[in-house]
Amino acid sequence: IGDRTALPLSHYLYPELRRTPVDAEQAESELTATEHTQPVLYAVANALTRILEDAGVKPTVTAGHSVGEFAAAVASGVLSAEDDARFVTARGRAMADMTGDCGAMLAIRGDVQTAESILVPGAIVANINHPQQTVIAGTTNAIDQVEAKAHEAGITPIRLNVSHGFH
């Protein structure tokens, strides 16, 4: 994948490997840019899969969430690692190329009904990570409003550090 990104993927994870030093803020900004984050997450997931395979662990079922779905497709043999790397890199670039409001996300400690009670137009329940953790996505303005409503309702929202309102 590293030949599909501006830098080798290891340089996003370990900026000290770069020939030209960068400060922590720049390194974090580059790593969290979706066109880099997605290939890095995918590569790490694939590396973990290979480690498990080398240890003799063979999956009978695979599943993934978001970028993890791509790694699961490789682990199950549905797609080749090369095809998947192309897809993940293209997906990250396509998302990065979006213009206008790319949205935002926040998580709350609460069930779906609690999350739905603070929704506004332009925001949706995006993920149910746990019966008591729900993720909301939407336009930036809508998420700002949801965040305010959460505080008013005594719910502590956690703004997610994402570049887009995914899912």
mmCIF file of C-alpha atoms in Angstrom:
data_model
loop_
_atom_site.group_PDB
_atom_site.id
_atom_site.type_symbol
_atom_site.label_atom_id
_atom_site.label_comp_id
_atom_site.label_asym_id
_atom_site.label_seq_id
_atom_site.Cartn_x
_atom_site.Cartn_y
_atom_site.Cartn_z
ATOM 1 C CA ILE A 1 0.000 0.000 0.000
ATOM 2 C CA GLY A 2 2.864 2.337 0.798
ATOM 3 C CA ASP A 3 3.532 2.892 -2.899
ATOM 4 C CA ARG A 4 0.007 4.313 -3.193
ATOM 5 C CA THR A 5 0.481 7.022 -0.564
ATOM 6 C CA ALA A 6 2.741 10.074 -0.378
ATOM 7 C CA LEU A 7 4.935 8.376 2.237
ATOM 8 C CA PRO A 8 5.526 4.771 3.256
ATOM 9 C CA LEU A 9 2.800 3.837 5.748
ATOM 10 C CA SER A 10 5.359 3.259 8.475
ATOM 11 C CA HIS A 11 6.299 6.945 8.246
ATOM 12 C CA TYR A 12 2.761 7.967 9.222
ATOM 13 C CA LEU A 13 2.838 5.671 12.241
ATOM 14 C CA TYR A 14 6.448 6.399 13.150
ATOM 15 C CA PRO A 15 7.296 9.918 11.947
ATOM 16 C CA GLU A 16 10.774 9.651 13.451
ATOM 17 C CA LEU A 17 11.635 7.361 10.505
ATOM 18 C CA ARG A 18 11.352 10.277 8.078
ATOM 19 C CA ARG A 19 14.436 11.898 6.596
ATOM 20 C CA THR A 20 12.956 15.334 7.290
ATOM 21 C CA PRO A 21 11.741 15.707 10.878
ATOM 22 C CA VAL A 22 8.173 16.862 11.532
ATOM 23 C CA ASP A 23 6.646 18.039 14.780
ATOM 24 C CA ALA A 24 4.030 15.993 16.616
ATOM 25 C CA GLU A 25 1.173 18.219 15.491
ATOM 26 C CA GLN A 26 2.011 17.792 11.806
ATOM 27 C CA ALA A 27 2.546 14.048 12.223
ATOM 28 C CA GLU A 28 -0.843 13.668 13.916
ATOM 29 C CA SER A 29 -2.539 15.803 11.272
ATOM 30 C CA GLU A 30 -1.088 13.672 8.476
ATOM 31 C CA LEU A 31 -1.960 10.395 10.190
ATOM 32 C CA THR A 32 -5.545 11.460 10.865
ATOM 33 C CA ALA A 33 -6.136 12.626 7.282
ATOM 34 C CA THR A 34 -8.535 9.999 5.947
ATOM 35 C CA GLU A 35 -6.495 9.356 2.799
ATOM 36 C CA HIS A 36 -3.715 8.157 5.118
ATOM 37 C CA THR A 37 -5.718 6.798 8.060
ATOM 38 C CA GLN A 38 -7.645 4.284 6.017
ATOM 39 C CA PRO A 39 -4.654 2.595 4.351
ATOM 40 C CA VAL A 40 -2.765 2.598 7.678
ATOM 41 C CA LEU A 41 -5.678 0.967 9.542
ATOM 42 C CA TYR A 42 -6.050 -1.567 6.767
ATOM 43 C CA ALA A 43 -2.321 -2.396 6.778
ATOM 44 C CA VAL A 44 -2.279 -2.836 10.563
ATOM 45 C CA ALA A 45 -5.345 -5.109 10.429
ATOM 46 C CA ASN A 46 -3.724 -7.196 7.687
ATOM 47 C CA ALA A 47 -0.476 -7.396 9.640
ATOM 48 C CA LEU A 48 -2.348 -8.638 12.713
ATOM 49 C CA THR A 49 -4.106 -11.225 10.568
ATOM 50 C CA ARG A 50 -0.747 -12.437 9.237
ATOM 51 C CA ILE A 51 0.646 -12.688 12.777
ATOM 52 C CA LEU A 52 -2.322 -14.823 13.800
ATOM 53 C CA GLU A 53 -1.933 -16.996 10.700
ATOM 54 C CA ASP A 54 1.774 -17.474 11.469
ATOM 55 C CA ALA A 55 0.731 -18.593 14.954
ATOM 56 C CA GLY A 56 -1.561 -21.189 13.403
ATOM 57 C CA VAL A 57 -4.853 -19.356 13.921
ATOM 58 C CA LYS A 58 -7.156 -19.797 10.933
ATOM 59 C CA PRO A 59 -10.508 -18.004 10.905
ATOM 60 C CA THR A 60 -13.716 -19.916 10.281
ATOM 61 C CA VAL A 61 -15.707 -16.680 10.138
ATOM 62 C CA THR A 62 -14.536 -13.139 9.506
ATOM 63 C CA ALA A 63 -16.223 -9.813 10.138
ATOM 64 C CA GLY A 64 -15.100 -6.246 10.150
ATOM 65 C CA HIS A 65 -16.357 -2.766 10.778
ATOM 66 C CA SER A 66 -15.728 0.007 8.239
ATOM 67 C CA VAL A 67 -12.134 -0.386 6.999
ATOM 68 C CA GLY A 68 -12.064 -3.653 8.952
ATOM 69 C CA GLU A 69 -14.491 -5.101 6.425
ATOM 70 C CA PHE A 70 -11.737 -4.910 3.824
ATOM 71 C CA ALA A 71 -9.269 -6.741 6.047
ATOM 72 C CA ALA A 72 -11.948 -9.355 6.794
ATOM 73 C CA ALA A 73 -12.458 -9.860 3.049
ATOM 74 C CA VAL A 74 -8.750 -10.627 2.637
ATOM 75 C CA ALA A 75 -8.634 -12.874 5.717
ATOM 76 C CA SER A 76 -11.559 -14.877 4.343
ATOM 77 C CA GLY A 77 -10.028 -15.155 0.877
ATOM 78 C CA VAL A 78 -12.826 -13.186 -0.812
ATOM 79 C CA LEU A 79 -10.424 -10.522 -2.083
ATOM 80 C CA SER A 80 -6.689 -10.420 -2.636
ATOM 81 C CA ALA A 81 -4.571 -8.145 -0.472
ATOM 82 C CA GLU A 82 -3.496 -6.240 -3.608
ATOM 83 C CA ASP A 83 -7.079 -5.600 -4.766
ATOM 84 C CA ASP A 84 -8.120 -4.643 -1.275
ATOM 85 C CA ALA A 85 -5.204 -2.232 -0.920
ATOM 86 C CA ARG A 86 -6.302 -0.543 -4.146
ATOM 87 C CA PHE A 87 -9.902 -0.278 -2.902
ATOM 88 C CA VAL A 88 -8.968 1.086 0.526
ATOM 89 C CA THR A 89 -6.577 3.649 -0.916
ATOM 90 C CA ALA A 90 -9.136 4.780 -3.507
ATOM 91 C CA ARG A 91 -11.816 4.970 -0.800
ATOM 92 C CA GLY A 92 -9.621 7.160 1.397
ATOM 93 C CA ARG A 93 -8.756 9.445 -1.504
ATOM 94 C CA ALA A 94 -12.400 9.730 -2.595
ATOM 95 C CA MET A 95 -13.423 10.717 0.911
ATOM 96 C CA ALA A 96 -10.559 13.197 1.174
ATOM 97 C CA ASP A 97 -11.584 14.747 -2.151
ATOM 98 C CA MET A 98 -15.064 15.582 -0.877
ATOM 99 C CA THR A 99 -15.807 19.282 -0.739
ATOM 100 C CA GLY A 100 -18.093 21.266 1.509
ATOM 101 C CA ASP A 101 -19.230 20.115 4.920
ATOM 102 C CA CYS A 102 -17.960 16.569 5.391
ATOM 103 C CA GLY A 103 -19.838 16.183 8.662
ATOM 104 C CA ALA A 104 -18.885 15.172 12.155
ATOM 105 C CA MET A 105 -19.504 12.425 14.699
ATOM 106 C CA LEU A 106 -19.933 12.034 18.413
ATOM 107 C CA ALA A 107 -20.445 9.151 20.791
ATOM 108 C CA ILE A 108 -22.697 9.054 23.810
ATOM 109 C CA ARG A 109 -22.929 6.669 26.696
ATOM 110 C CA GLY A 110 -26.494 5.609 26.199
ATOM 111 C CA ASP A 111 -28.759 3.303 24.286
ATOM 112 C CA VAL A 112 -30.285 3.940 20.881
ATOM 113 C CA GLN A 113 -33.449 5.418 22.362
ATOM 114 C CA THR A 114 -31.387 7.933 24.337
ATOM 115 C CA ALA A 115 -29.455 8.854 21.200
ATOM 116 C CA GLU A 116 -32.643 9.199 19.171
ATOM 117 C CA SER A 117 -34.101 11.529 21.796
ATOM 118 C CA ILE A 118 -31.412 14.152 21.102
ATOM 119 C CA LEU A 119 -31.287 13.885 17.307
ATOM 120 C CA VAL A 120 -31.993 16.898 15.135
ATOM 121 C CA PRO A 121 -32.565 17.062 11.367
ATOM 122 C CA GLY A 122 -29.292 16.258 9.626
ATOM 123 C CA ALA A 123 -28.112 13.788 12.312
ATOM 124 C CA ILE A 124 -28.607 10.043 12.497
ATOM 125 C CA VAL A 125 -27.655 7.098 14.657
ATOM 126 C CA ALA A 126 -24.596 5.828 12.795
ATOM 127 C CA ASN A 127 -23.366 2.943 14.976
ATOM 128 C CA ILE A 128 -24.413 0.958 17.966
ATOM 129 C CA ASN A 129 -21.041 -0.054 19.371
ATOM 130 C CA HIS A 130 -22.487 -1.450 22.583
ATOM 131 C CA PRO A 131 -25.972 -1.461 24.140
ATOM 132 C CA GLN A 132 -24.822 1.596 26.114
ATOM 133 C CA GLN A 133 -22.627 3.339 23.507
ATOM 134 C CA THR A 134 -24.167 4.923 20.459
ATOM 135 C CA VAL A 135 -22.479 6.951 17.744
ATOM 136 C CA ILE A 136 -24.254 9.799 15.993
ATOM 137 C CA ALA A 137 -23.172 11.260 12.648
ATOM 138 C CA GLY A 138 -24.389 14.127 10.556
ATOM 139 C CA THR A 139 -23.647 17.558 9.215
ATOM 140 C CA THR A 140 -21.303 19.577 11.375
ATOM 141 C CA ASN A 141 -24.104 21.982 12.286
ATOM 142 C CA ALA A 142 -26.437 19.129 13.232
ATOM 143 C CA ILE A 143 -23.760 17.476 15.376
ATOM 144 C CA ASP A 144 -23.095 20.813 17.093
ATOM 145 C CA GLN A 145 -26.812 20.947 17.948
ATOM 146 C CA VAL A 146 -26.891 17.333 19.110
ATOM 147 C CA GLU A 147 -23.866 17.984 21.301
ATOM 148 C CA ALA A 148 -25.632 20.939 22.928
ATOM 149 C CA LYS A 149 -28.823 18.908 23.425
ATOM 150 C CA ALA A 150 -26.800 16.093 24.986
ATOM 151 C CA HIS A 151 -25.261 18.479 27.517
ATOM 152 C CA GLU A 152 -28.706 19.928 28.301
ATOM 153 C CA ALA A 153 -30.012 16.390 28.891
ATOM 154 C CA GLY A 154 -27.121 15.524 31.219
ATOM 155 C CA ILE A 155 -25.507 13.210 28.663
ATOM 156 C CA THR A 156 -21.764 13.527 28.142
ATOM 157 C CA PRO A 157 -21.027 13.502 24.417
ATOM 158 C CA ILE A 158 -17.575 12.660 23.122
ATOM 159 C CA ARG A 159 -16.726 14.392 19.874
ATOM 160 C CA LEU A 160 -14.870 11.938 17.654
ATOM 161 C CA ASN A 161 -11.687 13.055 15.956
ATOM 162 C CA VAL A 162 -12.723 12.116 12.426
ATOM 163 C CA SER A 163 -12.434 13.967 9.155
ATOM 164 C CA HIS A 164 -15.926 13.041 7.981
ATOM 165 C CA GLY A 165 -19.300 12.014 9.375
ATOM 166 C CA PHE A 166 -18.781 8.382 8.412
ATOM 167 C CA HIS A 167 -21.230 5.490 8.414
#
